[in-house]
Coordinates of C-alpha atoms in Angstrom, one line a residue:
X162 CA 41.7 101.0 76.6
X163 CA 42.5 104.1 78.7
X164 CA 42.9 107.2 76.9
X165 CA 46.3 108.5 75.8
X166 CA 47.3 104.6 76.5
X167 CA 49.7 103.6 74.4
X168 CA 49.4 99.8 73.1
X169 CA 52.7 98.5 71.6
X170 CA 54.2 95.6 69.8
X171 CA 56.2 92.8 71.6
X172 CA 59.9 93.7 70.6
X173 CA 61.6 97.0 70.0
X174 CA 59.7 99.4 67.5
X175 CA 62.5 101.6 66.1
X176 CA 61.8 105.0 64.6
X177 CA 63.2 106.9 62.2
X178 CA 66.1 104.2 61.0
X179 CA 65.9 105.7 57.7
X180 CA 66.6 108.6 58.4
X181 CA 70.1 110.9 59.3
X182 CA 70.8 111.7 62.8
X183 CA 73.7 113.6 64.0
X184 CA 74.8 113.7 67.9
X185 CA 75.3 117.4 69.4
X186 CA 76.6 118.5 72.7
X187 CA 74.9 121.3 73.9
X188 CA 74.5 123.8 77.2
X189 CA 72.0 126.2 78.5
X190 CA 73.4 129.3 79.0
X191 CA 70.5 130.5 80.4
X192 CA 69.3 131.1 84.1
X193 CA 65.9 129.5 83.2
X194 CA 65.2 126.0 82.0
X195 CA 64.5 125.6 78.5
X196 CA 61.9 122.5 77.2
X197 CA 62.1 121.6 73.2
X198 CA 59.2 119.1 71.9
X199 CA 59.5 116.8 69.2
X200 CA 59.0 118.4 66.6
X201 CA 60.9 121.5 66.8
X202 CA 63.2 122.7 64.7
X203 CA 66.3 122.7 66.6
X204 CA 68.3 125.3 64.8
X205 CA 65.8 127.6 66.1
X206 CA 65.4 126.2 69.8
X207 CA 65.9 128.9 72.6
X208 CA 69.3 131.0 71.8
X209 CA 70.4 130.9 75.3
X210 CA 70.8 127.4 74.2
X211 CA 74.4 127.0 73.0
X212 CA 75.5 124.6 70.5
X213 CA 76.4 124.0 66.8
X214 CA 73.1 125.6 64.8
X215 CA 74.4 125.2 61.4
X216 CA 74.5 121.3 62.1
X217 CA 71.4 121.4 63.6
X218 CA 69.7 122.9 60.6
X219 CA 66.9 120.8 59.3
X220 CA 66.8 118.8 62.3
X221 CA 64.6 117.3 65.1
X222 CA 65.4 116.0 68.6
X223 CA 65.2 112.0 68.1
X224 CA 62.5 111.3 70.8
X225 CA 58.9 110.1 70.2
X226 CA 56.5 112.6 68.6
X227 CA 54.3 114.5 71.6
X228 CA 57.1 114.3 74.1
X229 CA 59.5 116.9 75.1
X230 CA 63.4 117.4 76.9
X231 CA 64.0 119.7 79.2
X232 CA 67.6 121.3 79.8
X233 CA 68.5 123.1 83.4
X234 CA 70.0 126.2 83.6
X235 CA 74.1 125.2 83.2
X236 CA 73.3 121.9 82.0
X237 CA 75.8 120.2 79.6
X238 CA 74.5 117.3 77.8
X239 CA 74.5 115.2 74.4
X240 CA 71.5 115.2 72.1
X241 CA 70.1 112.9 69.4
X242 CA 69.3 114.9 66.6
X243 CA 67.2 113.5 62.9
X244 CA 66.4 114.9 60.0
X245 CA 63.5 116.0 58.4
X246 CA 61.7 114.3 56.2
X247 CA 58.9 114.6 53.9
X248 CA 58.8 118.1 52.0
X249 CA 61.5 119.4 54.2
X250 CA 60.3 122.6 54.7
X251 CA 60.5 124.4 57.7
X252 CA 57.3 127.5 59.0
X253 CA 57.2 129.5 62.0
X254 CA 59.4 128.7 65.2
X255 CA 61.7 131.6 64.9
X256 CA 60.9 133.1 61.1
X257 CA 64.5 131.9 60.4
X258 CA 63.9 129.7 57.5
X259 CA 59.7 130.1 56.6
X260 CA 60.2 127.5 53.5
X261 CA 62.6 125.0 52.0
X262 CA 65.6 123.2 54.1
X263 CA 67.4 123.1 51.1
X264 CA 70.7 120.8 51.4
X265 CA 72.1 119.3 54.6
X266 CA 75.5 120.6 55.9
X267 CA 77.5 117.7 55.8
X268 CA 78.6 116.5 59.0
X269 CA 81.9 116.9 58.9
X270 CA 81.5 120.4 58.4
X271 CA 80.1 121.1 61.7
X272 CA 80.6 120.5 65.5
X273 CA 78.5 117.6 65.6
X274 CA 79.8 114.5 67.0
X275 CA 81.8 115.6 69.9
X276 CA 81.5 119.4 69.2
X277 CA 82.2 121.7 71.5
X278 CA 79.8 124.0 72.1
X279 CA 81.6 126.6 72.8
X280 CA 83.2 125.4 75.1
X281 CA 86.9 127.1 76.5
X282 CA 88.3 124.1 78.1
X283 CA 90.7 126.0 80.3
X284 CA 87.9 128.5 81.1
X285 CA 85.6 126.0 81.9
X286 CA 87.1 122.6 83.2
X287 CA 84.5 121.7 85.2
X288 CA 81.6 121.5 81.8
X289 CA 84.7 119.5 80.0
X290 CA 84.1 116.5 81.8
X291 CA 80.5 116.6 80.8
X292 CA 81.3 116.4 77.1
X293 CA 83.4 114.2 74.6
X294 CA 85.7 117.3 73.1
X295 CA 88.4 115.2 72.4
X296 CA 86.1 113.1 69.5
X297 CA 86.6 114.5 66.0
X298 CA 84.1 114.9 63.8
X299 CA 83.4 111.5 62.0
X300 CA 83.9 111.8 57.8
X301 CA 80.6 109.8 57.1
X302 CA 77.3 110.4 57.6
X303 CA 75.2 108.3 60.4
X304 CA 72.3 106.7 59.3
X305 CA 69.7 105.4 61.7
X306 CA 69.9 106.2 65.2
X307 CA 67.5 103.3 65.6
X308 CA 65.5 104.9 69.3
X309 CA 63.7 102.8 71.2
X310 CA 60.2 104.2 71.4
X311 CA 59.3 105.8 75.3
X312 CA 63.3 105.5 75.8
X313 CA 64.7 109.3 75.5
X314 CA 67.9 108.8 73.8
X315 CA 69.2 111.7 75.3
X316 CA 71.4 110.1 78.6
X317 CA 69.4 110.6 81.6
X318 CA 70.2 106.8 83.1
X319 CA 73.1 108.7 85.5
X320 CA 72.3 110.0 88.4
X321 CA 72.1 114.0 88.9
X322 CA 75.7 115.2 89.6
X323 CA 75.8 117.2 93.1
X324 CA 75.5 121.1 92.1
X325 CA 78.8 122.8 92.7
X326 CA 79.3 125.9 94.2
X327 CA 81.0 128.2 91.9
X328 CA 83.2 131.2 92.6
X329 CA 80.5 133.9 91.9
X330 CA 78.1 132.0 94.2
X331 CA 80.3 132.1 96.9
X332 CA 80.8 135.8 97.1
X333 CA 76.7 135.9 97.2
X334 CA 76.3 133.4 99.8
X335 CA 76.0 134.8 103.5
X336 CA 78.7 133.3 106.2
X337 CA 76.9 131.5 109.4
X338 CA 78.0 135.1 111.3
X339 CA 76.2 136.9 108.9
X340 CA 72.4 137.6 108.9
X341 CA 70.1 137.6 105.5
X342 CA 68.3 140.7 104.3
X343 CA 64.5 139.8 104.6

């Protein structure tokens, strides 16, 4: 046995099929990447993380416990999200709840499952693509996201998509005539 080694069942071991999950779309608005383990309340991950809080409330990123995602300045994905379980009380992170969860919002109050995130889709045509705006909420509850354990459930199977230059960049960038400032 090495350490850290992980020895696992023939077969699929699902986690957390009990449980309630709820799928967000999300963005980082920030110009630094932003990494959320686990564990982590997600209602209280980084605010230049943008996306639906009050559905993430008393939730988790689906992912193996001990292993973390990692979102890139401008990136616009879809995240697996379960609940707590257990005593459902939340301490520390942000000092935005320090006790009790207290109820779930129910789903179809929120903008999970194809919520928008904020998202202007005449604004910003080139992030709609990335997300499913058109889905509406769903009126039950998921139960049992059912993740493969060391599979993120977060999509990462795609490649990257080539960075686009946007407007703002442009203006910045130097023309082959012109020289840089050292």
């Amino acid at each position: 046995m090495k350490p850290g080694e992980y020895i696992l069942a023939d077969g699929p071991i699902v986690c957390n099929a009990s449980q309630q999950t709820r799928i967000l779309n999300l963005v980082n608005r920030g110009d630094r990447p932003v990494q959320v383990g686990s564990h982590f309340h997600f209602a209280e991950a980084n605010p230049r993380l943008d996306f639906d809080r009050v559905a993430a409330r008393g939730f988790r990123l689906d992912i193996p416990a001990g292993t973390a995602v990692r979102f890139e300045p401008g990136d616009a994905r879809t995240v697996h999200l379960v609940e707590y379980a257990g005593a459902r009380e939340v301490h520390g992170f942000q000092d935005r709840v320090n006790g009790p969860l207290g109820r779930t919002v129910p789903v179809v109050e929120t903008d999970a499952i194809g919520g928008s995130a904020g998202i202007d889709p005449i604004v910003e045509a080139d992030l709609v693509e990335d997300y499913d705006i058109d889905l509406p909420n769903k009126s039950e509850e998921t139960i049992g996201f059912h993740t493969t354990f060391g599979v993120d459930p977060v999509d990462e199977s795609l490649p990257p998509k080539p960075h686009k230059v946007r407007q703002a960049e442009k203006s910045q960038t130097p023309g082959p005539d012109e020289e840089q400032e050292s």
